[in-house]
XYZ file of C-alpha atoms in Angstrom:
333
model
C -10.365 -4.571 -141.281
C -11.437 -1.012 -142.662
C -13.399 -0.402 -139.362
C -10.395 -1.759 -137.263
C -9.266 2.044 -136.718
C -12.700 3.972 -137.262
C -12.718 5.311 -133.701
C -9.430 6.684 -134.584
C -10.241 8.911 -137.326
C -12.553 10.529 -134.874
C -9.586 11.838 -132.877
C -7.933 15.183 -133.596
C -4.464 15.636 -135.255
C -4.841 11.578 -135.525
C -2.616 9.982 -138.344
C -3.375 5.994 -139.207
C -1.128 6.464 -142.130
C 1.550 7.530 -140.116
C 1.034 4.619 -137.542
C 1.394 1.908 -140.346
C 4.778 3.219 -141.761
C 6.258 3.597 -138.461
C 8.875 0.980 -136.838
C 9.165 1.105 -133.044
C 12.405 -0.691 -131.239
C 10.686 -1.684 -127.869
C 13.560 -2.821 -125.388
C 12.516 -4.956 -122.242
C 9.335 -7.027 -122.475
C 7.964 -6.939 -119.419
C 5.562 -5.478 -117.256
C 6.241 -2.350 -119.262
C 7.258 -3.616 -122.239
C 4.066 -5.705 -123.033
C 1.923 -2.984 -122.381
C 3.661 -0.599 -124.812
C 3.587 -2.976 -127.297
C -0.052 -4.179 -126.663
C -1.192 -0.412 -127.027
C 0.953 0.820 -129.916
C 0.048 -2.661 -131.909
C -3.610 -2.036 -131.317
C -2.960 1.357 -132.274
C -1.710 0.511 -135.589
C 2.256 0.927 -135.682
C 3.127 -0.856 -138.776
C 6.196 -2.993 -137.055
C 7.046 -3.564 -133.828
C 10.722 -4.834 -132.753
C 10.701 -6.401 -129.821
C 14.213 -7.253 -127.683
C 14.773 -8.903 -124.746
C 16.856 -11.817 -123.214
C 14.792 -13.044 -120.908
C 11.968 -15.773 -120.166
C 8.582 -15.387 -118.750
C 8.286 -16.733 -115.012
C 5.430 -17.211 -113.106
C 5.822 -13.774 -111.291
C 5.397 -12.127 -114.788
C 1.905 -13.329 -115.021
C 0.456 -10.694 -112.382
C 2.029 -7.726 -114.689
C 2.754 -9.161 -118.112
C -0.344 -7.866 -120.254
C 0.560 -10.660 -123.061
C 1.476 -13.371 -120.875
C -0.317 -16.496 -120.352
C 0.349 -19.339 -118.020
C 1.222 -21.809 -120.605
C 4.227 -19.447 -121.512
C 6.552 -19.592 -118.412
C 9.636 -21.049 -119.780
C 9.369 -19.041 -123.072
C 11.225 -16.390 -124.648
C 9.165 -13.177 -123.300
C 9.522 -11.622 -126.970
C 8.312 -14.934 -128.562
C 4.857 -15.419 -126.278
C 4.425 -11.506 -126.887
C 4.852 -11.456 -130.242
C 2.420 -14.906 -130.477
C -0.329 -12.782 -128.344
C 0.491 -9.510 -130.606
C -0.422 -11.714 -133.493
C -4.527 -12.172 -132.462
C -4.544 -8.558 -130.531
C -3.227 -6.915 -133.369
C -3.215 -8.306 -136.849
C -1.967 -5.350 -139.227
C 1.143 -5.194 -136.725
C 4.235 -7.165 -138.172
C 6.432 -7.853 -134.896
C 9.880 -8.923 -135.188
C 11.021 -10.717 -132.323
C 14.956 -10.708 -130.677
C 15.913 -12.803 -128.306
C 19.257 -11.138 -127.050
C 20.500 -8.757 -125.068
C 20.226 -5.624 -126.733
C 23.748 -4.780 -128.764
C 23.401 -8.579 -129.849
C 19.872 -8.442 -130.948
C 19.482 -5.329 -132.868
C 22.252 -3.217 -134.344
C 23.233 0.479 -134.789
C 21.986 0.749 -138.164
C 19.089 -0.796 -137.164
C 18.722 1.755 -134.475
C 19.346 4.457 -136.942
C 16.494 3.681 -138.909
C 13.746 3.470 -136.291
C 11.079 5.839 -136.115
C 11.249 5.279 -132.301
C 12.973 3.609 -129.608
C 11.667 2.779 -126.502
C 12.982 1.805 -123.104
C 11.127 -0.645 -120.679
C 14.272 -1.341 -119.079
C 14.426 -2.177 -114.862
C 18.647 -1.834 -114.728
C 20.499 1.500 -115.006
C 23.214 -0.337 -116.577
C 21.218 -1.293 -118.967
C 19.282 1.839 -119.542
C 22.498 4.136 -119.984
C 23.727 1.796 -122.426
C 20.537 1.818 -124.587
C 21.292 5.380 -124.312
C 24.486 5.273 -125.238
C 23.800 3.397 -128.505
C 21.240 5.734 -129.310
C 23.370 8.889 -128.848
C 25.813 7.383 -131.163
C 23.634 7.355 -134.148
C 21.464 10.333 -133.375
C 18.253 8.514 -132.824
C 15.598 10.058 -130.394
C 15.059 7.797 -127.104
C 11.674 7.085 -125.311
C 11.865 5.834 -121.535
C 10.044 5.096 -118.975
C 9.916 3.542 -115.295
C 8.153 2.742 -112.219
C 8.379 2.671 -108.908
C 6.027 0.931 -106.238
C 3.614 3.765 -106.223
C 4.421 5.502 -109.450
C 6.716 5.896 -112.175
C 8.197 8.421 -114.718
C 9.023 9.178 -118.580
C 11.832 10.261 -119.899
C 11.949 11.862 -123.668
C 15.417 12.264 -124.903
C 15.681 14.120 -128.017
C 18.879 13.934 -129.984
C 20.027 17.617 -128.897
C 19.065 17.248 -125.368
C 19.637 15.937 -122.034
C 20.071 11.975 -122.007
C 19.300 9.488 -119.369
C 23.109 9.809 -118.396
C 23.027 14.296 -118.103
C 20.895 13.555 -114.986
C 23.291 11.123 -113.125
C 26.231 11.135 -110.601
C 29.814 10.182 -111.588
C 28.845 7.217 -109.037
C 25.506 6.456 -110.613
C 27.533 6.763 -113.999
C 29.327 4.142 -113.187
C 27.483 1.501 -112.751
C 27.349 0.505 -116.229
C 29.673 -1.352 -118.203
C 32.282 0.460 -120.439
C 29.772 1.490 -123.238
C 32.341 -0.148 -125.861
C 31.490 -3.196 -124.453
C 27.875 -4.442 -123.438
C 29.204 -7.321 -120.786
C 28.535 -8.000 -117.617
C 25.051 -6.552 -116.715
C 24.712 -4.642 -113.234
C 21.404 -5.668 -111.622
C 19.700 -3.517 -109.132
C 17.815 -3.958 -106.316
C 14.145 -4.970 -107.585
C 11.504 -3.255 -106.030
C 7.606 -4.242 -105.662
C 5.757 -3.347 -108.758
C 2.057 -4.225 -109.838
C 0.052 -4.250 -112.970
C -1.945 -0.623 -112.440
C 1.263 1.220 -111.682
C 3.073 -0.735 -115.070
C -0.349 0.160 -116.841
C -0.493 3.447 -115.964
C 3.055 4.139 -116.852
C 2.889 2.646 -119.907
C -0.430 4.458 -121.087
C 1.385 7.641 -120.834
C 4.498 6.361 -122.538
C 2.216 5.151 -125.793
C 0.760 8.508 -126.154
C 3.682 10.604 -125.749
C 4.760 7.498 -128.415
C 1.952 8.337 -130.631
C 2.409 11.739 -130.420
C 5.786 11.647 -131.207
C 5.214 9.345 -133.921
C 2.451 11.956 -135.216
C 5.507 14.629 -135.477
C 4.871 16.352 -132.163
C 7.714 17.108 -129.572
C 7.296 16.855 -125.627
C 7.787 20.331 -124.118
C 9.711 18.735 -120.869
C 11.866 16.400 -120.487
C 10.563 14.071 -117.474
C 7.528 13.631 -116.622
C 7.174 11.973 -112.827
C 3.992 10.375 -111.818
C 2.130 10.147 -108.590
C -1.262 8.760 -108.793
C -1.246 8.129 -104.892
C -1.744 12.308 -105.033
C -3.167 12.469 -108.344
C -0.284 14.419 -109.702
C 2.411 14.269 -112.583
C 5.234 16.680 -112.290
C 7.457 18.102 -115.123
C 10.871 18.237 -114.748
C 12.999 19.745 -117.223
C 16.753 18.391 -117.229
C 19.586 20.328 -118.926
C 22.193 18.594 -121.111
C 25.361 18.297 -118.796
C 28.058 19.109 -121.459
C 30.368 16.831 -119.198
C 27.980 13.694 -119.740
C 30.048 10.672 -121.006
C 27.143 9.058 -122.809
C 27.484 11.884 -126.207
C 29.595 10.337 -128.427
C 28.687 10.145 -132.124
C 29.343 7.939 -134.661
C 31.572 9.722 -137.441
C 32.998 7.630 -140.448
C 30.759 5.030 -141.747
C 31.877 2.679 -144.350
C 28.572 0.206 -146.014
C 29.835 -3.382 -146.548
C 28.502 -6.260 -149.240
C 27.629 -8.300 -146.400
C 25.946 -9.098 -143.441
C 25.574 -10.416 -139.923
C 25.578 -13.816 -141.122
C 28.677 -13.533 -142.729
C 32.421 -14.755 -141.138
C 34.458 -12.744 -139.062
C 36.796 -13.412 -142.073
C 34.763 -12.135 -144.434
C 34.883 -8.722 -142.128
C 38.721 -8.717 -141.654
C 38.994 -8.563 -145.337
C 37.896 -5.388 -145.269
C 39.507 -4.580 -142.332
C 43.141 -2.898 -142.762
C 46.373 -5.036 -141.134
C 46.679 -1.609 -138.752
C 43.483 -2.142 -138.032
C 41.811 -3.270 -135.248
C 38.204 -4.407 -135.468
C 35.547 -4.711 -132.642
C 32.315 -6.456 -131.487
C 30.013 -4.808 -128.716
C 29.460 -7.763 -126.872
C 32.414 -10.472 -125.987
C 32.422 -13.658 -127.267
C 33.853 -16.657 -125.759
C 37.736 -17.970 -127.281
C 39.994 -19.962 -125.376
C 39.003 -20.038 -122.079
C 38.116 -16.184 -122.252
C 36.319 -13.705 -123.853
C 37.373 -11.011 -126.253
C 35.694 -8.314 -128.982
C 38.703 -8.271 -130.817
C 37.340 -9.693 -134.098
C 40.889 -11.247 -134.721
C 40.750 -13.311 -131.913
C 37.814 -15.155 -133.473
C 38.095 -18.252 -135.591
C 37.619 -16.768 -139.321
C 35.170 -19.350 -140.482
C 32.677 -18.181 -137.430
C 29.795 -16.182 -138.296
C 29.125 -12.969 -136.787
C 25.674 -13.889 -135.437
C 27.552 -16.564 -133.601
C 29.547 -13.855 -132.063
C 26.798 -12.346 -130.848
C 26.757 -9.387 -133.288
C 23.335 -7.950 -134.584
C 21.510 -7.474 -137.702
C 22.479 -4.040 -139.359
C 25.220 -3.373 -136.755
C 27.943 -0.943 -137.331
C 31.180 -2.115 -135.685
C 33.815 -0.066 -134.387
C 37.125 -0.067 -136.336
C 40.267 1.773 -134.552
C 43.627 2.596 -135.988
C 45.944 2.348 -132.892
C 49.121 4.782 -132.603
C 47.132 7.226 -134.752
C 45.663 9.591 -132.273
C 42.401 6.670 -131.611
C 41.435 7.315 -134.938
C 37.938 5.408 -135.267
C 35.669 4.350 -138.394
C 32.612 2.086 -138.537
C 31.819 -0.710 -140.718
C 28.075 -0.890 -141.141
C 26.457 -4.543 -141.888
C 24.237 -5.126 -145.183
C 20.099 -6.022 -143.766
C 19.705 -9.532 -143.594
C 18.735 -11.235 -146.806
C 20.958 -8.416 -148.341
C 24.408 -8.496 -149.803
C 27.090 -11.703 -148.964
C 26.255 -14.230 -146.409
């Protein structure tokens, strides 16, 4: 495979090395999504994580770059990941099947060389962004429309996807301690040049990012009906909701497939531990981790690999701690 990336050598400020220690959290795998991840596998990124909950349908096929007939029905990360596999070998992708705070965690997150957002709801895009903001880790997105699209770069001590939006617009996502009940939008047409040419420029400003170079603006809107891209540059509103940072973080022996009693042992009787997504008990659904049968594991409850949970002392002025989860195959089970 030594010729695999020989072009690439030929390209200024180019970095293979770079590419194949790099992990890139790609959430939504679709029209975007598999583009993305078809360029920045081919490019050489070491490991690809791909999330999504979703399965392929038939209307997929006309946009989906790694999609195949014989995969309606399927997960959308598991057929990309299978077509990732030929396309590009030296690329180890990790497929999750889950919505997003289920299927890959804070520390996770953390960790990441880059995140990237293929997302089509602005619930779920603000809480991407919200999980990212809480453990400081830079956030690619990007998004079309029927005759264009635009990226979004959102560096740690900048404007987020949320500085840009009206207390109505805010609003339309879920309370971002708790990643239930999706709002869906109103889908509008899209087709596979405008997803390709969208995600084209997000891989390179991905690449170049990854290659230790900064964007200069913050959005980037795209109009190849006029054969124009406009820079917008977005100040951080200081008022934005979406800014809060994880503080106190305690490691623990074990991880997501432990119990929820094996957390609660570590967990203070003032204490009150949280999940980010509800789980089912009774008839209802909670993300108090007490309301959960001890013997369940954590994966069961919808908690994700490496994923620091929220811990709050009530009566004590909200005081709030995180317990971060060992990697899986790490620690107690």
């Amino acid at each position: 495979m030594a010729d695999r990336y020989a072009r690439h050598a030929l390209v200024p400020g180019w970095d293979q090395t770079a590419l194949a220690r790099a992990e890139v959290v790609v959430v939504g795998v679709g029209a975007l999504g598999t583009e993305v991840a078809r360029l920045l596998g081919q490019a050489g990124v070491g490991r690809l994580v791909l999330c999504d909950p979703d399965v392929v349908s038939e209307s997929n096929l006309s946009r989906g770059a790694l999609f195949r007939a014989a995969d309606v029905g399927r997960a959308k990360v598991e057929a990309a990941a299978e077509a990732l596999e030929v396309i590009a070998p030296d690329t180890v992708v990790d497929p999750r099947h889950a919505e997003l705070a289920a299927a890959v965690g804070l520390g996770e997150l953390r960790s990441a060389s880059l995140v990237v957002s293929c997302l089509d709801s602005l619930a779920a895009r603000l809480r991407l962004t919200t999980r990212c903001n809480l453990v400081g880790v830079p956030l690619l997105d990007g998004g079309t429309s029927p005759w264009g699209g635009e990226v979004r770069y959102h560096a740690v001590d900048d404007a987020c996807f949320g500085c840009g939006l009206s207390a109505a617009d805010r609003a339309a996502t879920d309370d971002p301690w708790s990643c239930a009940d999706l709002v869906r939008p109103h889908h509008h047409g899209a087709s596979a040049p405008i997803s390709a040419l969208v995600a084209s420029w997000m891989a390179t400003t991905a690449l170049r990012l990854l290659f230790g170079h900064r964007p200069g603006t913050t959005v980037v809107r795209v109009d190849p009906v006029r054969g124009a891209a406009h820079q917008v540059r977005l100040d951080r509103d200081p008022e934005c909701p979406f800014h809060e940072t994880v503080t106190e973080v305690f490691p623990l022996a074990h991880n997501h497939f432990s119990t929820a009693g094996d957390l609660l042992a570590a967990v203070r009787d003032d204490e009150v531990a949280l999940t980010w997504t509800p789980f089912p008990v009774d008839g209802r659904t909670s993300v108090h981790l007490r309301d959960a049968p001890g013997g369940a594991r954590l994966a069961d409850l919808g908690v994700a690999p490496r994923e620091l949970l929220p811990v709050v002392t009530p009566g004590s002025a909200g005081r709030l701690r995180y317990l971060e989860l060992a990697p899986t195959g790490e620690g107690a089970p």
